[in-house]
Structure formats: structure tokens, C-alpha cells
GROMACS .gro file of C-alpha atoms in nm:
model
  351
    1MET     CA    1   1.104  -0.156   0.994
    2ILE     CA    2   1.305  -0.306   0.708
    3LYS     CA    3   1.667  -0.279   0.597
    4ARG     CA    4   1.750  -0.260   0.226
    5THR     CA    5   2.131  -0.283   0.224
    6ARG     CA    6   2.122  -0.625   0.053
    7THR     CA    7   1.797  -0.583  -0.139
    8GLU     CA    8   1.781  -0.631  -0.515
    9ILE     CA    9   1.501  -0.592  -0.768
   10SER     CA   10   1.445  -0.930  -0.929
   11LYS     CA   11   1.144  -0.841  -1.144
   12CYS     CA   12   0.960  -0.517  -1.216
   13ILE     CA   13   0.670  -0.430  -1.443
   14ILE     CA   14   0.479  -0.106  -1.498
   15HIS     CA   15   0.110  -0.077  -1.585
   16LYS     CA   16  -0.131   0.216  -1.592
   17VAL     CA   17  -0.447   0.206  -1.383
   18ALA     CA   18  -0.752   0.405  -1.488
   19ASN     CA   19  -1.063   0.518  -1.301
   20LYS     CA   20  -1.366   0.290  -1.335
   21TYR     CA   21  -1.595   0.572  -1.221
   22ASN     CA   22  -1.491   0.775  -1.526
   23SER     CA   23  -1.511   0.475  -1.761
   24GLY     CA   24  -1.136   0.466  -1.813
   25HIS     CA   25  -0.936   0.166  -1.932
   26ASN     CA   26  -0.621   0.014  -1.789
   27ALA     CA   27  -0.307  -0.012  -2.000
   28PHE     CA   28  -0.079  -0.313  -1.951
   29SER     CA   29   0.285  -0.386  -2.026
   30GLU     CA   30   0.377  -0.711  -2.193
   31ASP     CA   31   0.731  -0.742  -2.059
   32LEU     CA   32   0.941  -0.663  -1.753
   33VAL     CA   33   1.130  -0.336  -1.717
   34ARG     CA   34   1.488  -0.349  -1.845
   35PHE     CA   35   1.687  -0.115  -1.622
   36ASP     CA   36   2.003   0.067  -1.704
   37GLU     CA   37   2.242   0.125  -1.414
   38ASP     CA   38   2.133   0.485  -1.345
   39SER     CA   39   1.758   0.417  -1.338
   40TYR     CA   40   1.805   0.109  -1.118
   41GLU     CA   41   2.017   0.298  -0.866
   42LEU     CA   42   1.758   0.575  -0.851
   43LEU     CA   43   1.447   0.357  -0.834
   44LEU     CA   44   1.550   0.108  -0.566
   45PRO     CA   45   1.590   0.358  -0.276
   46PHE     CA   46   1.292   0.561  -0.399
   47LEU     CA   47   1.063   0.259  -0.358
   48LEU     CA   48   1.205   0.117  -0.035
   49LYS     CA   49   1.331   0.409   0.173
   50PRO     CA   50   0.984   0.502   0.314
   51PHE     CA   51   0.944   0.155   0.465
   52ALA     CA   52   1.255   0.184   0.679
   53SER     CA   53   1.080   0.426   0.913
   54VAL     CA   54   0.726   0.285   0.933
   55THR     CA   55   0.631   0.188   1.286
   56GLN     CA   56   0.340  -0.049   1.230
   57SER     CA   57   0.267  -0.351   1.016
   58TYR     CA   58  -0.057  -0.497   0.883
   59ARG     CA   59  -0.207  -0.840   0.828
   60PHE     CA   60  -0.450  -0.951   0.557
   61ASN     CA   61  -0.816  -0.940   0.642
   62HIS     CA   62  -1.133  -1.098   0.498
   63ASN     CA   63  -1.489  -1.132   0.624
   64ALA     CA   64  -1.495  -1.507   0.553
   65ASP     CA   65  -1.149  -1.656   0.498
   66VAL     CA   66  -0.823  -1.461   0.475
   67ARG     CA   67  -0.709  -1.696   0.198
   68LEU     CA   68  -0.980  -1.538  -0.019
   69ASN     CA   69  -0.829  -1.193   0.016
   70GLU     CA   70  -0.753  -1.086  -0.344
   71ILE     CA   71  -0.404  -0.944  -0.290
   72ASN     CA   72  -0.315  -1.233  -0.060
   73LYS     CA   73  -0.404  -1.478  -0.338
   74TYR     CA   74  -0.201  -1.298  -0.604
   75ALA     CA   75   0.102  -1.252  -0.380
   76SER     CA   76   0.094  -1.616  -0.268
   77SER     CA   77   0.092  -1.736  -0.630
   78VAL     CA   78   0.407  -1.532  -0.703
   79PHE     CA   79   0.588  -1.656  -0.393
   80GLU     CA   80   0.498  -2.016  -0.478
   81ASP     CA   81   0.587  -1.991  -0.850
   82ASP     CA   82   0.890  -1.783  -0.950
   83ARG     CA   83   0.824  -1.794  -1.325
   84THR     CA   84   0.814  -1.459  -1.503
   85THR     CA   85   0.482  -1.548  -1.668
   86THR     CA   86   0.322  -1.599  -1.326
   87PHE     CA   87   0.459  -1.267  -1.203
   88ILE     CA   88   0.326  -1.076  -1.506
   89GLU     CA   89  -0.015  -1.243  -1.490
   90SER     CA   90  -0.047  -1.173  -1.116
   91SER     CA   91   0.062  -0.809  -1.164
   92ARG     CA   92  -0.223  -0.757  -1.412
   93LYS     CA   93  -0.470  -0.906  -1.168
   94ILE     CA   94  -0.341  -0.670  -0.898
   95VAL     CA   95  -0.397  -0.368  -1.125
   96ASN     CA   96  -0.745  -0.487  -1.223
   97HIS     CA   97  -0.832  -0.529  -0.857
   98LEU     CA   98  -0.706  -0.177  -0.787
   99TYR     CA   99  -0.916  -0.050  -1.078
  100GLU     CA  100  -1.230  -0.205  -0.930
  101GLN     CA  101  -1.184   0.004  -0.614
  102SER     CA  102  -1.205   0.338  -0.802
  103ASN     CA  103  -1.567   0.408  -0.719
  104SER     CA  104  -1.550   0.788  -0.711
  105ALA     CA  105  -1.425   1.067  -0.934
  106GLN     CA  106  -1.156   1.169  -0.686
  107ILE     CA  107  -0.965   0.842  -0.723
  108LYS     CA  108  -0.663   0.930  -0.933
  109THR     CA  109  -0.527   0.739  -1.229
  110GLY     CA  110  -0.157   0.663  -1.234
  111ASP     CA  111   0.136   0.433  -1.299
  112VAL     CA  112   0.144   0.108  -1.102
  113LEU     CA  113   0.478  -0.061  -1.042
  114VAL     CA  114   0.469  -0.422  -0.929
  115VAL     CA  115   0.812  -0.530  -0.807
  116TYR     CA  116   0.965  -0.852  -0.678
  117PHE     CA  117   1.241  -0.785  -0.427
  118GLU     CA  118   1.500  -1.027  -0.293
  119GLY     CA  119   1.716  -0.979   0.015
  120VAL     CA  120   1.478  -0.765   0.220
  121GLU     CA  121   1.585  -0.771   0.585
  122TYR     CA  122   1.298  -0.786   0.834
  123LYS     CA  123   1.367  -0.858   1.201
  124ASP     CA  124   1.717  -0.987   1.117
  125ILE     CA  125   1.584  -1.231   0.858
  126LEU     CA  126   1.641  -1.202   0.482
  127THR     CA  127   1.326  -1.264   0.281
  128GLU     CA  128   1.150  -1.180  -0.044
  129ALA     CA  129   0.881  -0.917  -0.087
  130ILE     CA  130   0.629  -0.808  -0.346
  131GLY     CA  131   0.586  -0.435  -0.377
  132VAL     CA  132   0.289  -0.256  -0.528
  133PHE     CA  133   0.341   0.116  -0.584
  134LYS     CA  134   0.097   0.366  -0.732
  135ILE     CA  135   0.237   0.690  -0.874
  136GLU     CA  136  -0.046   0.943  -0.876
  137SER     CA  137   0.135   1.275  -0.897
  138LYS     CA  138   0.383   1.389  -1.158
  139VAL     CA  139   0.585   1.710  -1.156
  140ASP     CA  140   0.689   1.952  -1.427
  141PHE     CA  141   1.057   1.977  -1.509
  142LEU     CA  142   1.258   2.161  -1.773
  143GLN     CA  143   1.445   1.962  -2.036
  144THR     CA  144   1.704   2.129  -2.257
  145PHE     CA  145   1.776   2.012  -2.610
  146LYS     CA  146   1.975   2.128  -2.910
  147ASP     CA  147   1.778   2.261  -3.207
  148GLU     CA  148   2.005   2.312  -3.507
  149GLN     CA  149   2.259   2.576  -3.393
  150SER     CA  150   2.114   2.662  -3.050
  151PHE     CA  151   1.979   2.507  -2.733
  152ASP     CA  152   1.614   2.526  -2.645
  153VAL     CA  153   1.401   2.420  -2.350
  154VAL     CA  154   1.074   2.230  -2.314
  155VAL     CA  155   0.851   2.141  -2.019
  156GLN     CA  156   0.803   1.771  -1.952
  157LYS     CA  157   0.626   1.575  -1.680
  158GLY     CA  158   0.794   1.307  -1.473
  159ILE     CA  159   0.798   1.121  -1.142
  160SER     CA  160   0.948   1.302  -0.846
  161THR     CA  161   1.170   1.075  -0.637
  162LYS     CA  162   1.118   1.287  -0.326
  163LYS     CA  163   0.790   1.129  -0.216
  164LEU     CA  164   0.612   0.805  -0.293
  165ASP     CA  165   0.235   0.845  -0.326
  166LYS     CA  166   0.116   0.499  -0.231
  167GLY     CA  167   0.292   0.172  -0.176
  168CYS     CA  168   0.291  -0.157   0.006
  169LEU     CA  169   0.536  -0.438   0.072
  170ILE     CA  170   0.400  -0.789   0.110
  171LEU     CA  171   0.672  -0.990   0.280
  172ASN     CA  172   0.726  -1.360   0.232
  173ALA     CA  173   0.723  -1.380   0.612
  174SER     CA  174   0.449  -1.440   0.864
  175ASP     CA  175   0.376  -1.476   1.234
  176THR     CA  176   0.082  -1.611   1.432
  177GLU     CA  177  -0.140  -1.337   1.285
  178GLY     CA  178  -0.050  -1.402   0.922
  179THR     CA  179   0.153  -1.250   0.639
  180VAL     CA  180   0.338  -0.928   0.724
  181ILE     CA  181   0.240  -0.623   0.515
  182LEU     CA  182   0.385  -0.273   0.531
  183SER     CA  183   0.204   0.020   0.373
  184ILE     CA  184   0.234   0.393   0.318
  185ASP     CA  185  -0.015   0.644   0.177
  186ASN     CA  186   0.096   1.003   0.138
  187ASN     CA  187  -0.214   1.112  -0.054
  188ASN     CA  188  -0.495   1.049   0.192
  189TYR     CA  189  -0.776   1.188  -0.020
  190ASP     CA  190  -0.971   0.867   0.034
  191ALA     CA  191  -0.875   0.678   0.350
  192GLN     CA  192  -1.073   0.366   0.250
  193TYR     CA  193  -0.937   0.326  -0.103
  194TRP     CA  194  -0.587   0.186  -0.044
  195ILE     CA  195  -0.584   0.022   0.299
  196LYS     CA  196  -0.937  -0.113   0.329
  197ASN     CA  197  -1.073  -0.158  -0.024
  198PHE     CA  198  -0.758  -0.248  -0.218
  199LEU     CA  199  -0.539  -0.427   0.036
  200ASP     CA  200  -0.810  -0.516   0.291
  201VAL     CA  201  -0.565  -0.526   0.582
  202ARG     CA  202  -0.576  -0.455   0.954
  203PHE     CA  203  -0.312  -0.345   1.201
  204ALA     CA  204  -0.114  -0.621   1.369
  205ASP     CA  205  -0.224  -0.669   1.730
  206ASP     CA  206   0.111  -0.583   1.889
  207ARG     CA  207   0.289  -0.328   2.109
  208ASN     CA  208   0.294  -0.076   1.823
  209LEU     CA  209  -0.084  -0.076   1.791
  210HIS     CA  210  -0.141  -0.071   2.168
  211THR     CA  211   0.098   0.221   2.214
  212GLN     CA  212  -0.054   0.419   1.929
  213ASN     CA  213  -0.412   0.368   2.050
  214TYR     CA  214  -0.325   0.471   2.404
  215LEU     CA  215  -0.134   0.783   2.299
  216GLU     CA  216  -0.411   0.885   2.059
  217MET     CA  217  -0.660   0.850   2.343
  218CYS     CA  218  -0.441   1.064   2.572
  219LYS     CA  219  -0.409   1.331   2.302
  220GLU     CA  220  -0.786   1.348   2.253
  221PHE     CA  221  -0.847   1.344   2.631
  222SER     CA  222  -0.612   1.640   2.667
  223GLU     CA  223  -0.801   1.833   2.400
  224GLU     CA  224  -1.158   1.752   2.496
  225ILE     CA  225  -1.135   1.731   2.876
  226ILE     CA  226  -0.823   1.889   3.023
  227LYS     CA  227  -0.793   2.185   2.787
  228SER     CA  228  -1.163   2.271   2.806
  229GLU     CA  229  -1.184   2.241   3.185
  230LEU     CA  230  -0.837   2.333   3.314
  231GLY     CA  231  -0.671   2.526   3.031
  232LYS     CA  232  -0.371   2.493   2.800
  233GLN     CA  233  -0.111   2.500   3.077
  234GLU     CA  234  -0.258   2.192   3.248
  235GLN     CA  235  -0.295   2.027   2.909
  236GLY     CA  236   0.077   2.075   2.852
  237VAL     CA  237   0.154   1.932   3.195
  238PHE     CA  238  -0.056   1.622   3.125
  239LEU     CA  239   0.097   1.557   2.783
  240ALA     CA  240   0.451   1.604   2.914
  241ASN     CA  241   0.381   1.367   3.205
  242THR     CA  242   0.234   1.115   2.963
  243VAL     CA  243   0.544   1.123   2.742
  244ASP     CA  244   0.768   1.099   3.049
  245TYR     CA  245   0.584   0.790   3.173
  246PHE     CA  246   0.620   0.616   2.837
  247LYS     CA  247   0.989   0.708   2.818
  248GLU     CA  248   1.064   0.581   3.168
  249ASN     CA  249   0.871   0.253   3.153
  250GLU     CA  250   0.914  -0.047   2.926
  251SER     CA  251   0.552  -0.146   2.983
  252LEU     CA  252   0.235   0.031   3.085
  253GLU     CA  253   0.003  -0.061   3.367
  254ILE     CA  254  -0.301   0.163   3.361
  255GLN     CA  255  -0.335   0.205   3.738
  256ASP     CA  256   0.031   0.290   3.769
  257PHE     CA  257  -0.003   0.535   3.479
  258LYS     CA  258  -0.293   0.716   3.646
  259ASP     CA  259  -0.111   0.733   3.979
  260GLU     CA  260   0.191   0.889   3.809
  261VAL     CA  261   0.011   1.134   3.583
  262PHE     CA  262  -0.292   1.253   3.783
  263GLU     CA  263  -0.291   1.431   4.116
  264ASP     CA  264  -0.644   1.354   4.237
  265ASP     CA  265  -0.910   1.084   4.205
  266LYS     CA  266  -1.151   1.307   4.013
  267GLN     CA  267  -0.907   1.331   3.722
  268LYS     CA  268  -0.863   0.954   3.730
  269GLU     CA  269  -1.240   0.907   3.710
  270LEU     CA  270  -1.262   1.149   3.418
  271PHE     CA  271  -0.988   0.953   3.243
  272ASP     CA  272  -1.166   0.620   3.302
  273ASP     CA  273  -1.492   0.761   3.167
  274TYR     CA  274  -1.319   0.905   2.862
  275LYS     CA  275  -1.145   0.574   2.792
  276LYS     CA  276  -1.485   0.403   2.762
  277HIS     CA  277  -1.609   0.685   2.539
  278PHE     CA  278  -1.299   0.666   2.314
  279GLU     CA  279  -1.325   0.287   2.278
  280LYS     CA  280  -1.690   0.305   2.178
  281LEU     CA  281  -1.645   0.601   1.944
  282ASN     CA  282  -1.347   0.451   1.760
  283ASP     CA  283  -1.438   0.083   1.793
  284VAL     CA  284  -1.104  -0.003   1.952
  285LEU     CA  285  -0.990  -0.180   2.265
  286ILE     CA  286  -0.748   0.019   2.482
  287ARG     CA  287  -0.529  -0.230   2.666
  288ASN     CA  288  -0.479  -0.180   3.040
  289SER     CA  289  -0.138  -0.345   3.020
  290PHE     CA  290   0.107  -0.366   2.730
  291GLU     CA  291   0.471  -0.328   2.629
  292VAL     CA  292   0.564   0.021   2.513
  293SER     CA  293   0.690   0.084   2.158
  294ASP     CA  294   0.962   0.349   2.157
  295ALA     CA  295   0.932   0.397   1.781
  296VAL     CA  296   0.560   0.474   1.804
  297LEU     CA  297   0.616   0.704   2.101
  298LYS     CA  298   0.868   0.906   1.901
  299LYS     CA  299   0.623   0.939   1.613
  300GLU     CA  300   0.308   1.010   1.813
  301LYS     CA  301   0.450   1.264   2.056
  302SER     CA  302   0.525   1.491   1.760
  303LYS     CA  303   0.147   1.524   1.718
  304PHE     CA  304   0.094   1.654   2.071
  305LYS     CA  305  -0.003   2.020   2.070
  306THR     CA  306   0.168   2.206   2.353
  307GLU     CA  307   0.161   2.564   2.224
  308ILE     CA  308  -0.032   2.824   2.422
  309LYS     CA  309  -0.164   3.075   2.170
  310LEU     CA  310  -0.282   3.406   2.317
  311ASP     CA  311  -0.514   3.667   2.167
  312THR     CA  312  -0.231   3.923   2.194
  313ASN     CA  313  -0.039   3.746   1.914
  314ILE     CA  314   0.201   3.583   2.160
  315GLN     CA  315   0.271   3.210   2.164
  316ILE     CA  316   0.431   3.006   2.440
  317LYS     CA  317   0.566   2.669   2.331
  318LEU     CA  318   0.611   2.401   2.597
  319ASP     CA  319   0.861   2.118   2.555
  320VAL     CA  320   0.665   1.792   2.569
  321ASP     CA  321   0.986   1.612   2.673
  322ALA     CA  322   1.020   1.831   2.985
  323PRO     CA  323   0.743   1.729   3.229
  324ASP     CA  324   0.821   1.989   3.499
  325VAL     CA  325   0.841   2.297   3.276
  326ALA     CA  326   0.478   2.407   3.273
  327SER     CA  327   0.423   2.356   3.646
  328GLU     CA  328   0.755   2.499   3.775
  329TYR     CA  329   0.842   2.782   3.537
  330LEU     CA  330   0.507   2.906   3.411
  331GLU     CA  331   0.260   3.090   3.633
  332LEU     CA  332  -0.090   3.205   3.535
  333GLY     CA  333  -0.234   3.516   3.699
  334TYR     CA  334  -0.481   3.805   3.659
  335ASP     CA  335  -0.399   4.177   3.648
  336GLU     CA  336  -0.672   4.386   3.812
  337ASP     CA  337  -0.558   4.713   3.652
  338LYS     CA  338  -0.552   4.586   3.296
  339LYS     CA  339  -0.837   4.341   3.354
  340MET     CA  340  -0.637   4.080   3.169
  341LYS     CA  341  -0.487   3.740   3.238
  342TYR     CA  342  -0.110   3.699   3.223
  343TYR     CA  343   0.158   3.431   3.222
  344LYS     CA  344   0.475   3.478   3.426
  345VAL     CA  345   0.771   3.287   3.280
  346PHE     CA  346   1.079   3.209   3.490
  347PHE     CA  347   1.422   3.157   3.330
  348ASN     CA  348   1.792   3.203   3.394
  349ALA     CA  349   1.912   3.311   3.053
  350GLU     CA  350   1.793   3.353   2.695
  351LYS     CA  351   1.912   3.103   2.435
   0.00000   0.00000   0.00000
């Protein structure tokens, strides 16, 4: 969602956040990080690379006035005042606010990096961004050193640059819904902690959200209704037809979708009933008409389960991008002699 080819770190500070539940205490830095060339070149892509592939953005939320959102206030003060003292003071407030959200023993302590970026490209516009990153997990690595006449080795702990635990980018850019925020959380041990309690953000009401909600509903419908009533083969057919519809159409119209995907009116009625159930259960509104997000489709279709697992330790994997496979080349039958079901698979050659 962002491009970092022209991005630079303008300011960076590191603090340590404790766990309030365990009566811990935060530890604060007094000054900004002074990078050498190697550490700078390693840190910049580590912090920003995950945000290039995110498909959805967030907006600040608050039950009374979004201007009272804690992180919104601190970020706004930094954007409005570029003094280093303002940045350091706001970074401490951010860490203290994060500390106040640690209301259970499972919330991990860690290093918190607050970073001011310049030259972040978002939708072809260069802007600034404030990043807040929490490093919760550290890895063991071996460090060699020379002791008198020989080399020795010691185990040390450090930050792995392979995966960022938690992070957000608050862009100095907005639309009709408010300030644009991007977020990642690779340690989902507490789903409320980072997104809801710390950031207090909601998904932007756009094509990305509409596409995700609809595809999630189709996935659950395939599991709870089609699989249970018609079997795995028909589930695979439905999911493949769903993906095909989204690939072939720039926008979705629900009646057109049902006409394309379902063969009879009973299935359409089941789908309509399940849509109401899904909306009520998840407190979401499934749009009947919206523009399709190709990026979300690519991400969500990977979650579709199309394997047919048999009790004879055989698995048949259906290609969700091939809508005609399950109906044309896979045939379900019953063998009277063996008293067992079977699948007949048609093919021209092995690959």
C-alpha cells in the first residue's frame, strides 16, 4: 500500500514498555538514536517492508470525538511541530498509553521504536508518517570473540529482522473518513490489545473492506451450509465459482453474483438467509453492490479450503482458480462390492 524507495528516517527513539498487570515500569531514552550506515540500512526496510503488501487501511475512532483519540492527539502534535523536543515528549506519551493497555499477564513487554519518516509514497503522493513499532520477541544468536590466544563463543539475544511483531504507520494524509493508518500484528495473542485498545481504529469503509467482508461470508457459507449439506466437492465448486466471479468483474451486484454462482433458487434462498445471519453474528453490513479489490481477492482466496480429505489417507486438492475442475473432472460414486464411496478423477497426463 506504500512505496519506500524515497523514504528516509528523520527521527527515531527507542523506549522499553513494561506490563502494568505485573507492576512493571517503563524505561525511557533521553535522546534520539544515532545510526551508523549499516544499522540504518538494515532498520529502514525491516520497519517498512511489511506495509508494502497490506491491503486495508484504518481510520481513528473514538466514542465521543475522534480528536480525543490518544494516538491521534500525539501524532497530530508531531506533524504540527517538527521540533525534536516535541517528538521525544510525544513518543513517551505513546509508550505510556501503550503501557496502560497491558491489562493481562499475557501482554508482552518489549522495545518500542517511535520513528518519523519522510518521503513515504502513498497513492502517488509523498508524505510524512509516524511509525510505532513494538518488538516483543528476541532470538538467540551466537557471537564469537577472541579471548587471549583463542576464539570463543557466547549466546546473545537480539532482534530478528525477518518478522516485525507489531507496528503501525500514521500517515500525514487523510480522506473524507480521516487520517490514514496502516497496521500489522504478527503476534495475535490478544486481538483487542493493539488495534482496539492502543490505536482505537476501525477499517476504512472502502472497496477493500467490502470485498473482504463478502469473501469471508462466502467462505463461512461454504463451510457451514454447502459442505455440511452437499459435501466437499460442491463446496469446492462454489468457492471456485466465487473466485471466478470476482476475477471477471470489476464490481459486484449481489443478484448477478447469485445468478452466476448458484444453479437453483433454493441455494439462493439459503445464501440470502445466511447473509442475514452473518451480518448479525459479526455486526457487519454486507454490501449488495461494491467495487472489487483485486489485492484483497488475492489475499483472501488463499484462505479458501478446497482439499478433500478422505479417511483412507488420500487427499484431493482442487484449484480454486479453476471453476470447472470439480464439476467436469471429478465424479463421486458408490461401490456396492466394497460398500465404500469413491471419487473418479479424469485427466490426460500426469504432471
